[in-house]
Amino acid sequence: MINYVRQNGAAIYFLLCMLVFLFVSYRGNVLAPFIDIPHIEVPVLPVYIVLLVTLLFVFLLCFVKESEFDLIAILLLIRIGLHFIPVLYVGMPSHFFVHLSVSVIGLSAYLIAKNFSQNLNSFNNVLRSIFIILAFQIVGEAFLGSQSFYGDAYFYKNDLVLPIGASNALASKVVPLFAVSFLCLKSKKIKLLFFLFALISVVLTKSRGGIVNFWIIFIFVMAWDGFFSFKMLAKCMIPLFCVFLFVYFLSNTEIGALAFSDSDSTVLERLDLWKNGVDLFFEHPLFGNGFYYTELAENPHNFLLDILMRSGLAGIAIFGMISSYIVFSVKNFFYDNFLRGCFLAALCMLFQGLVEIVLFSIIHDFILWTFLGIMMSRCKSLEIDPLNGGRCA
């Protein structure tokens, strides 16, 4: 039993939690009425269901003598402790324990992924299945929704809601799932199919950051998959340039104005959000303001500024140490396709977090720390057996 968990535990854990995120919605969620695809509504937050599953696997983790608690896990544990310091001078904010659970699940997901992922084949199968389900959900919701893709951008994006998220949040999950899946596929036909799934899904979300993120990651994926050349770079950049031209000319039409040019307010509002974030940081620069916001409108839409606002310079120091440790650990193993995919997935999640609300949310962090945990586990396997690199199990 323990050996089976060590081999496949991360895949089972990831599958169970993602199925909850994909199909279970809180009955009191204000966005619940906009969900048109088949799903289940429950009277409790889905995060508590995931916490229950997490506790079960953490309990199993305690029975595995070879379980590792590395530097990243220690720093994540310190991060959890930092959340309590601002309570001393700011007070207990609303939804404190919901936000705290994000950090707890992030640490747990990392440890489970790092210690229970010896069978990469099972995790890859789960990952591809989740990617396909999410892609079909987005397509289904886009067609079942009451708003037209060619209508007003905000009415459409506010109506494109799934249990796992809405609009920009959906794009931020499709791209990293695509990156890992694509690099570990062998059939060119299936690679093309996954590319089309990802492209259609991201475009349907109408997330500008998600679309740019997808093309940037796709270029890196093609490069690392052995298809890169200056000719290939031109093939990737020319369609992207054509898309920008198409959007520019379309924005001068009535339909285009509704879809694009009349929806620039959030871009301009970012500057005000960042300014407010800097002001809030200087109120408590050392340990931050904790879980300061009660409304998403107060979120700075930039994860670096969010860290400064939440945990101050102490939080940024932890982020820097974790990032440095990961880079120095993986820098000699980029010949491995799976490790490449996980690294790109983490990069694109961080990139989108610079302009949108994605990080420090339960689903996004769960996926991020799962990928990082499995990536660090893969590093250890490659240290033991370097010749096993470049092949997905």
Tab-separated table of C-alpha atoms in Angstrom:
chain	number	residue	atom	x	y	z
A	1	MET	CA	0.000	0.000	0.000
A	2	ILE	CA	2.719	2.487	0.996
A	3	ASN	CA	4.724	1.621	-2.106
A	4	TYR	CA	1.679	2.210	-4.330
A	5	VAL	CA	1.081	5.593	-2.705
A	6	ARG	CA	4.753	6.497	-3.158
A	7	GLN	CA	4.465	5.621	-6.846
A	8	ASN	CA	1.057	7.136	-7.705
A	9	GLY	CA	-0.053	9.260	-4.747
A	10	ALA	CA	0.603	12.623	-6.421
A	11	ALA	CA	-1.425	11.624	-9.482
A	12	ILE	CA	-4.371	10.439	-7.367
A	13	TYR	CA	-4.238	13.539	-5.161
A	14	PHE	CA	-4.055	15.883	-8.155
A	15	LEU	CA	-6.936	14.097	-9.879
A	16	LEU	CA	-9.250	14.142	-6.849
A	17	CYS	CA	-8.627	17.809	-6.079
A	18	MET	CA	-8.920	18.937	-9.692
A	19	LEU	CA	-12.210	17.072	-10.122
A	20	VAL	CA	-13.537	18.995	-7.117
A	21	PHE	CA	-12.355	22.280	-8.639
A	22	LEU	CA	-13.757	21.404	-12.076
A	23	PHE	CA	-17.222	20.205	-11.085
A	24	VAL	CA	-18.072	21.494	-7.587
A	25	SER	CA	-19.320	25.024	-6.879
A	26	TYR	CA	-20.310	26.784	-3.676
A	27	ARG	CA	-24.056	27.382	-3.598
A	28	GLY	CA	-23.618	30.886	-2.204
A	29	ASN	CA	-21.135	32.017	-4.853
A	30	VAL	CA	-22.434	35.136	-6.595
A	31	LEU	CA	-21.085	33.769	-9.906
A	32	ALA	CA	-22.816	30.381	-9.531
A	33	PRO	CA	-25.912	31.425	-11.561
A	34	PHE	CA	-23.651	32.071	-14.577
A	35	ILE	CA	-22.369	28.473	-14.716
A	36	ASP	CA	-24.208	26.658	-17.528
A	37	ILE	CA	-22.229	23.421	-17.827
A	38	PRO	CA	-23.156	20.390	-15.678
A	39	HIS	CA	-21.811	20.789	-12.136
A	40	ILE	CA	-22.615	20.144	-8.478
A	41	GLU	CA	-23.510	22.892	-5.999
A	42	VAL	CA	-22.684	22.308	-2.331
A	43	PRO	CA	-23.387	24.363	0.819
A	44	VAL	CA	-19.681	24.590	1.759
A	45	LEU	CA	-16.688	26.117	0.002
A	46	PRO	CA	-14.966	23.521	-2.257
A	47	VAL	CA	-11.669	24.512	-0.648
A	48	TYR	CA	-12.753	22.704	2.520
A	49	ILE	CA	-13.352	19.507	0.537
A	50	VAL	CA	-9.855	19.852	-0.910
A	51	LEU	CA	-8.493	20.462	2.587
A	52	LEU	CA	-10.060	17.195	3.736
A	53	VAL	CA	-8.452	15.295	0.844
A	54	THR	CA	-5.166	17.062	1.573
A	55	LEU	CA	-5.217	16.070	5.239
A	56	LEU	CA	-5.724	12.435	4.224
A	57	PHE	CA	-2.624	12.465	2.012
A	58	VAL	CA	-0.574	14.386	4.582
A	59	PHE	CA	-1.547	11.673	7.073
A	60	LEU	CA	-0.219	9.058	4.630
A	61	LEU	CA	2.909	11.161	4.180
A	62	CYS	CA	3.691	10.749	7.870
A	63	PHE	CA	3.905	6.963	7.431
A	64	VAL	CA	6.508	7.107	4.663
A	65	LYS	CA	9.904	7.070	6.362
A	66	GLU	CA	11.732	8.270	3.255
A	67	SER	CA	9.627	11.428	2.966
A	68	GLU	CA	11.710	14.551	2.380
A	69	PHE	CA	11.166	17.965	3.941
A	70	ASP	CA	13.528	20.140	1.918
A	71	LEU	CA	14.477	23.841	2.010
A	72	ILE	CA	11.472	24.880	-0.087
A	73	ALA	CA	9.095	23.177	2.348
A	74	ILE	CA	10.821	24.910	5.274
A	75	LEU	CA	10.476	28.306	3.581
A	76	LEU	CA	6.810	27.634	2.795
A	77	LEU	CA	6.280	26.759	6.456
A	78	ILE	CA	7.925	30.031	7.469
A	79	ARG	CA	5.631	31.830	5.011
A	80	ILE	CA	2.622	30.407	6.832
A	81	GLY	CA	4.018	31.730	10.104
A	82	LEU	CA	4.464	35.197	8.590
A	83	HIS	CA	0.717	35.418	7.984
A	84	PHE	CA	0.084	35.624	11.723
A	85	ILE	CA	2.470	38.512	12.471
A	86	PRO	CA	0.335	41.287	10.893
A	87	VAL	CA	-2.619	40.114	12.997
A	88	LEU	CA	-0.810	41.603	16.011
A	89	TYR	CA	-0.988	45.155	14.666
A	90	VAL	CA	-3.651	45.047	11.915
A	91	GLY	CA	-6.145	42.720	13.550
A	92	MET	CA	-7.926	39.613	12.259
A	93	PRO	CA	-9.130	40.345	8.696
A	94	SER	CA	-12.211	38.773	7.160
A	95	HIS	CA	-11.740	35.391	5.465
A	96	PHE	CA	-8.379	35.004	7.225
A	97	PHE	CA	-8.606	31.218	7.433
A	98	VAL	CA	-9.726	30.873	3.810
A	99	HIS	CA	-6.616	32.789	2.689
A	100	LEU	CA	-4.473	30.881	5.171
A	101	SER	CA	-5.717	27.592	3.726
A	102	VAL	CA	-4.242	28.606	0.351
A	103	SER	CA	-0.752	28.646	1.882
A	104	VAL	CA	-1.385	25.422	3.829
A	105	ILE	CA	-2.576	23.584	0.725
A	106	GLY	CA	0.370	24.993	-1.247
A	107	LEU	CA	2.851	23.516	1.240
A	108	SER	CA	0.940	20.218	1.399
A	109	ALA	CA	0.640	19.936	-2.385
A	110	TYR	CA	4.374	20.511	-2.740
A	111	LEU	CA	5.267	17.802	-0.203
A	112	ILE	CA	2.781	15.295	-1.637
A	113	ALA	CA	3.989	15.913	-5.186
A	114	LYS	CA	7.658	15.699	-4.223
A	115	ASN	CA	7.318	12.464	-2.253
A	116	PHE	CA	4.548	10.588	-4.112
A	117	SER	CA	5.458	10.963	-7.789
A	118	GLN	CA	7.806	8.139	-8.681
A	119	ASN	CA	5.477	6.999	-11.498
A	120	LEU	CA	5.428	9.933	-13.916
A	121	ASN	CA	3.327	7.985	-16.404
A	122	SER	CA	0.295	8.036	-14.099
A	123	PHE	CA	0.675	11.751	-13.445
A	124	ASN	CA	1.006	12.531	-17.157
A	125	ASN	CA	-2.178	10.598	-17.902
A	126	VAL	CA	-4.050	12.517	-15.206
A	127	LEU	CA	-2.621	15.822	-16.414
A	128	ARG	CA	-3.741	15.242	-20.006
A	129	SER	CA	-7.201	14.182	-18.879
A	130	ILE	CA	-7.632	17.312	-16.760
A	131	PHE	CA	-6.442	19.491	-19.643
A	132	ILE	CA	-8.964	17.950	-22.054
A	133	ILE	CA	-11.834	18.242	-19.554
A	134	LEU	CA	-11.065	21.911	-18.909
A	135	ALA	CA	-10.814	22.673	-22.641
A	136	PHE	CA	-14.194	21.063	-23.337
A	137	GLN	CA	-15.741	22.887	-20.371
A	138	ILE	CA	-14.600	26.253	-21.734
A	139	VAL	CA	-15.937	25.503	-25.208
A	140	GLY	CA	-19.224	24.242	-23.770
A	141	GLU	CA	-19.670	27.273	-21.503
A	142	ALA	CA	-18.890	29.670	-24.364
A	143	PHE	CA	-21.678	28.178	-26.477
A	144	LEU	CA	-24.181	27.672	-23.657
A	145	GLY	CA	-23.725	31.161	-22.184
A	146	SER	CA	-26.150	33.979	-22.872
A	147	GLN	CA	-23.495	36.408	-24.126
A	148	SER	CA	-21.984	36.371	-27.607
A	149	PHE	CA	-18.222	36.189	-28.090
A	150	TYR	CA	-18.563	39.148	-30.495
A	151	GLY	CA	-20.491	41.235	-27.986
A	152	ASP	CA	-19.267	43.457	-25.182
A	153	ALA	CA	-16.055	42.007	-23.741
A	154	TYR	CA	-16.979	42.443	-20.082
A	155	PHE	CA	-20.494	41.079	-20.358
A	156	TYR	CA	-19.084	38.062	-22.183
A	157	LYS	CA	-16.186	37.515	-19.756
A	158	ASN	CA	-18.430	37.903	-16.718
A	159	ASP	CA	-20.742	35.279	-18.175
A	160	LEU	CA	-17.921	32.810	-18.997
A	161	VAL	CA	-17.853	31.162	-15.575
A	162	LEU	CA	-16.899	27.613	-14.606
A	163	PRO	CA	-16.604	26.069	-11.142
A	164	ILE	CA	-12.822	26.333	-11.501
A	165	GLY	CA	-12.846	30.032	-12.382
A	166	ALA	CA	-13.843	32.683	-14.912
A	167	SER	CA	-12.281	34.229	-18.014
A	168	ASN	CA	-8.709	35.306	-17.110
A	169	ALA	CA	-8.478	32.673	-14.378
A	170	LEU	CA	-9.350	29.991	-16.951
A	171	ALA	CA	-6.621	31.090	-19.358
A	172	SER	CA	-4.078	31.059	-16.545
A	173	LYS	CA	-4.766	27.340	-15.999
A	174	VAL	CA	-5.037	26.195	-19.610
A	175	VAL	CA	-1.570	27.443	-20.639
A	176	PRO	CA	0.542	25.688	-17.938
A	177	LEU	CA	-1.437	22.451	-18.315
A	178	PHE	CA	-0.792	22.654	-22.060
A	179	ALA	CA	2.946	23.292	-21.634
A	180	VAL	CA	3.584	20.147	-19.577
A	181	SER	CA	1.242	17.955	-21.626
A	182	PHE	CA	2.644	19.053	-24.984
A	183	LEU	CA	6.294	18.429	-24.172
A	184	CYS	CA	5.588	14.920	-22.904
A	185	LEU	CA	3.562	13.822	-25.918
A	186	LYS	CA	5.282	11.798	-28.634
A	187	SER	CA	2.741	11.720	-31.463
A	188	LYS	CA	2.838	14.826	-33.691
A	189	LYS	CA	-0.860	14.428	-34.486
A	190	ILE	CA	-1.804	14.428	-30.811
A	191	LYS	CA	0.528	17.390	-30.219
A	192	LEU	CA	-1.342	19.296	-32.923
A	193	LEU	CA	-4.653	18.337	-31.346
A	194	PHE	CA	-3.561	19.572	-27.933
A	195	PHE	CA	-2.301	22.804	-29.496
A	196	LEU	CA	-5.700	23.406	-31.105
A	197	PHE	CA	-7.489	22.620	-27.828
A	198	ALA	CA	-5.307	25.139	-25.994
A	199	LEU	CA	-5.546	27.836	-28.673
A	200	ILE	CA	-9.333	27.647	-28.970
A	201	SER	CA	-9.774	27.569	-25.192
A	202	VAL	CA	-7.550	30.573	-24.545
A	203	VAL	CA	-9.116	32.620	-27.349
A	204	LEU	CA	-12.611	31.855	-26.034
A	205	THR	CA	-11.660	33.231	-22.622
A	206	LYS	CA	-10.890	36.548	-24.344
A	207	SER	CA	-8.041	37.039	-21.873
A	208	ARG	CA	-5.513	39.379	-23.474
A	209	GLY	CA	-2.795	38.389	-21.033
A	210	GLY	CA	-3.649	34.718	-21.526
A	211	ILE	CA	-3.374	34.943	-25.320
A	212	VAL	CA	0.009	36.679	-25.192
A	213	ASN	CA	1.147	34.228	-22.525
A	214	PHE	CA	0.089	31.272	-24.673
A	215	TRP	CA	2.062	32.387	-27.737
A	216	ILE	CA	5.194	33.137	-25.715
A	217	ILE	CA	5.056	29.743	-24.009
A	218	PHE	CA	4.290	28.006	-27.307
A	219	ILE	CA	7.464	29.441	-28.855
A	220	PHE	CA	9.511	28.126	-25.911
A	221	VAL	CA	7.741	24.764	-26.093
A	222	MET	CA	8.510	24.409	-29.790
A	223	ALA	CA	12.121	25.416	-29.174
A	224	TRP	CA	12.641	22.870	-26.425
A	225	ASP	CA	10.789	20.216	-28.375
A	226	GLY	CA	13.425	20.356	-31.092
A	227	PHE	CA	11.460	22.307	-33.709
A	228	PHE	CA	13.068	25.685	-33.146
A	229	SER	CA	14.842	27.575	-35.897
A	230	PHE	CA	14.743	31.110	-37.237
A	231	LYS	CA	12.227	29.869	-39.768
A	232	MET	CA	10.077	28.434	-37.000
A	233	LEU	CA	10.407	31.665	-35.024
A	234	ALA	CA	9.111	33.571	-38.052
A	235	LYS	CA	6.239	31.120	-38.401
A	236	CYS	CA	5.292	31.750	-34.787
A	237	MET	CA	5.718	35.510	-34.842
A	238	ILE	CA	4.025	36.215	-38.166
A	239	PRO	CA	0.650	34.742	-37.088
A	240	LEU	CA	0.937	36.638	-33.799
A	241	PHE	CA	1.632	39.871	-35.698
A	242	CYS	CA	-1.337	39.168	-37.960
A	243	VAL	CA	-3.550	38.664	-34.905
A	244	PHE	CA	-2.528	42.074	-33.547
A	245	LEU	CA	-3.221	43.679	-36.929
A	246	PHE	CA	-6.594	41.956	-37.095
A	247	VAL	CA	-7.495	43.196	-33.612
A	248	TYR	CA	-6.340	46.712	-34.476
A	249	PHE	CA	-8.477	46.967	-37.596
A	250	LEU	CA	-11.389	45.122	-36.000
A	251	SER	CA	-11.396	47.592	-33.112
A	252	ASN	CA	-12.465	50.298	-35.568
A	253	THR	CA	-15.703	48.437	-36.319
A	254	GLU	CA	-18.805	48.508	-34.156
A	255	ILE	CA	-18.425	44.865	-33.090
A	256	GLY	CA	-14.707	45.271	-32.538
A	257	ALA	CA	-15.201	48.337	-30.379
A	258	LEU	CA	-17.518	46.380	-28.083
A	259	ALA	CA	-15.105	43.466	-27.901
A	260	PHE	CA	-11.785	45.277	-27.615
A	261	SER	CA	-11.305	49.040	-27.724
A	262	ASP	CA	-14.134	49.847	-25.309
A	263	SER	CA	-12.654	47.529	-22.701
A	264	ASP	CA	-9.387	49.272	-21.866
A	265	SER	CA	-10.465	50.546	-18.458
A	266	THR	CA	-8.825	47.747	-16.500
A	267	VAL	CA	-5.496	48.428	-18.192
A	268	LEU	CA	-5.621	52.061	-17.095
A	269	GLU	CA	-6.877	51.162	-13.622
A	270	ARG	CA	-3.811	48.952	-13.036
A	271	LEU	CA	-1.682	52.050	-12.462
A	272	ASP	CA	-4.014	53.238	-9.702
A	273	LEU	CA	-4.056	49.762	-8.128
A	274	TRP	CA	-0.250	49.590	-8.145
A	275	LYS	CA	0.038	53.069	-6.625
A	276	ASN	CA	-2.386	52.108	-3.855
A	277	GLY	CA	-0.407	48.928	-3.327
A	278	VAL	CA	2.873	50.803	-2.904
A	279	ASP	CA	1.234	53.157	-0.406
A	280	LEU	CA	-0.123	50.191	1.550
A	281	PHE	CA	3.287	48.487	1.552
A	282	PHE	CA	4.958	51.528	3.149
A	283	GLU	CA	2.473	51.385	6.022
A	284	HIS	CA	4.100	48.142	7.264
A	285	PRO	CA	7.177	47.473	5.071
A	286	LEU	CA	8.809	44.744	7.157
A	287	PHE	CA	6.056	42.142	7.621
A	288	GLY	CA	3.258	43.628	5.532
A	289	ASN	CA	-0.461	43.969	6.136
A	290	GLY	CA	-1.466	40.304	6.076
A	291	PHE	CA	-4.652	39.423	4.217
A	292	TYR	CA	-5.511	43.059	3.809
A	293	TYR	CA	-8.235	43.073	1.173
A	294	THR	CA	-11.873	42.162	1.576
A	295	GLU	CA	-12.754	42.722	-2.064
A	296	LEU	CA	-10.927	41.551	-5.201
A	297	ALA	CA	-11.025	45.151	-6.447
A	298	GLU	CA	-8.336	45.938	-3.867
A	299	ASN	CA	-5.995	43.290	-5.279
A	300	PRO	CA	-3.035	44.959	-7.057
A	301	HIS	CA	-3.151	42.476	-10.000
A	302	ASN	CA	0.608	41.940	-9.587
A	303	PHE	CA	1.931	39.108	-7.442
A	304	LEU	CA	5.227	40.828	-6.536
A	305	LEU	CA	3.374	43.855	-5.215
A	306	ASP	CA	0.883	41.509	-3.563
A	307	ILE	CA	3.737	39.805	-1.677
A	308	LEU	CA	5.017	43.173	-0.504
A	309	MET	CA	1.532	44.183	0.635
A	310	ARG	CA	0.881	40.849	2.380
A	311	SER	CA	4.247	39.957	3.911
A	312	GLY	CA	6.508	42.944	3.295
A	313	LEU	CA	10.226	42.594	2.738
A	314	ALA	CA	10.234	39.323	4.689
A	315	GLY	CA	7.842	37.801	2.142
A	316	ILE	CA	9.900	39.029	-0.814
A	317	ALA	CA	13.026	37.534	0.782
A	318	ILE	CA	11.310	34.137	1.018
A	319	PHE	CA	10.161	34.392	-2.617
A	320	GLY	CA	13.721	35.208	-3.693
A	321	MET	CA	15.219	32.278	-1.767
A	322	ILE	CA	12.670	29.795	-3.135
A	323	SER	CA	13.191	31.032	-6.709
A	324	SER	CA	16.982	30.881	-6.409
A	325	TYR	CA	16.925	27.397	-4.903
A	326	ILE	CA	14.686	26.096	-7.697
A	327	VAL	CA	16.784	27.635	-10.497
A	328	PHE	CA	20.076	26.283	-9.099
A	329	SER	CA	18.484	22.849	-8.585
A	330	VAL	CA	17.104	22.438	-12.116
A	331	LYS	CA	19.680	24.307	-14.244
A	332	ASN	CA	21.602	21.139	-15.131
A	333	PHE	CA	18.546	19.069	-16.094
A	334	PHE	CA	16.847	21.072	-18.827
A	335	TYR	CA	17.465	18.215	-21.250
A	336	ASP	CA	14.504	16.434	-19.627
A	337	ASN	CA	11.153	17.091	-21.326
A	338	PHE	CA	9.007	16.739	-18.225
A	339	LEU	CA	11.203	19.065	-16.187
A	340	ARG	CA	11.146	21.573	-19.043
A	341	GLY	CA	7.362	21.468	-19.106
A	342	CYS	CA	7.017	22.025	-15.362
A	343	PHE	CA	9.520	24.884	-15.433
A	344	LEU	CA	7.701	26.584	-18.324
A	345	ALA	CA	4.369	26.037	-16.587
A	346	ALA	CA	5.657	27.786	-13.464
A	347	LEU	CA	7.106	30.631	-15.529
A	348	CYS	CA	3.878	31.287	-17.420
A	349	MET	CA	1.852	31.218	-14.187
A	350	LEU	CA	4.197	33.811	-12.686
A	351	PHE	CA	4.150	35.857	-15.890
A	352	GLN	CA	0.365	36.096	-15.948
A	353	GLY	CA	0.424	36.885	-12.247
A	354	LEU	CA	2.230	40.135	-13.049
A	355	VAL	CA	-0.914	41.641	-14.585
A	356	GLU	CA	-3.869	39.567	-13.362
A	357	ILE	CA	-5.375	38.046	-10.209
A	358	VAL	CA	-4.186	34.452	-10.295
A	359	LEU	CA	-1.523	33.811	-7.657
A	360	PHE	CA	-2.483	33.431	-3.998
A	361	SER	CA	-5.733	31.803	-5.053
A	362	ILE	CA	-6.396	28.229	-4.042
A	363	ILE	CA	-6.568	26.545	-7.467
A	364	HIS	CA	-3.702	28.419	-9.081
A	365	ASP	CA	-1.364	27.879	-6.137
A	366	PHE	CA	-2.402	24.233	-5.871
A	367	ILE	CA	-1.418	23.634	-9.513
A	368	LEU	CA	1.785	25.692	-9.223
A	369	TRP	CA	3.146	23.930	-6.125
A	370	THR	CA	2.158	20.520	-7.470
A	371	PHE	CA	4.216	21.173	-10.605
A	372	LEU	CA	7.146	22.491	-8.578
A	373	GLY	CA	7.029	19.528	-6.210
A	374	ILE	CA	7.056	17.006	-9.038
A	375	MET	CA	9.792	18.972	-10.797
A	376	MET	CA	12.022	18.804	-7.708
A	377	SER	CA	11.292	15.096	-7.398
A	378	ARG	CA	12.305	14.673	-11.040
A	379	CYS	CA	15.591	16.480	-10.308
A	380	LYS	CA	16.409	13.934	-7.641
A	381	SER	CA	15.622	11.052	-10.018
A	382	LEU	CA	17.893	12.530	-12.684
A	383	GLU	CA	20.704	12.968	-10.164
A	384	ILE	CA	20.466	9.255	-9.407
A	385	ASP	CA	20.008	8.185	-13.033
A	386	PRO	CA	21.147	10.939	-15.485
A	387	LEU	CA	20.601	8.670	-18.505
A	388	ASN	CA	16.877	8.611	-17.797
A	389	GLY	CA	16.580	12.242	-18.891
A	390	GLY	CA	14.685	13.456	-21.936
A	391	ARG	CA	12.046	10.736	-21.698
A	392	CYS	CA	8.663	10.970	-20.064
A	393	ALA	CA	7.803	7.855	-18.183
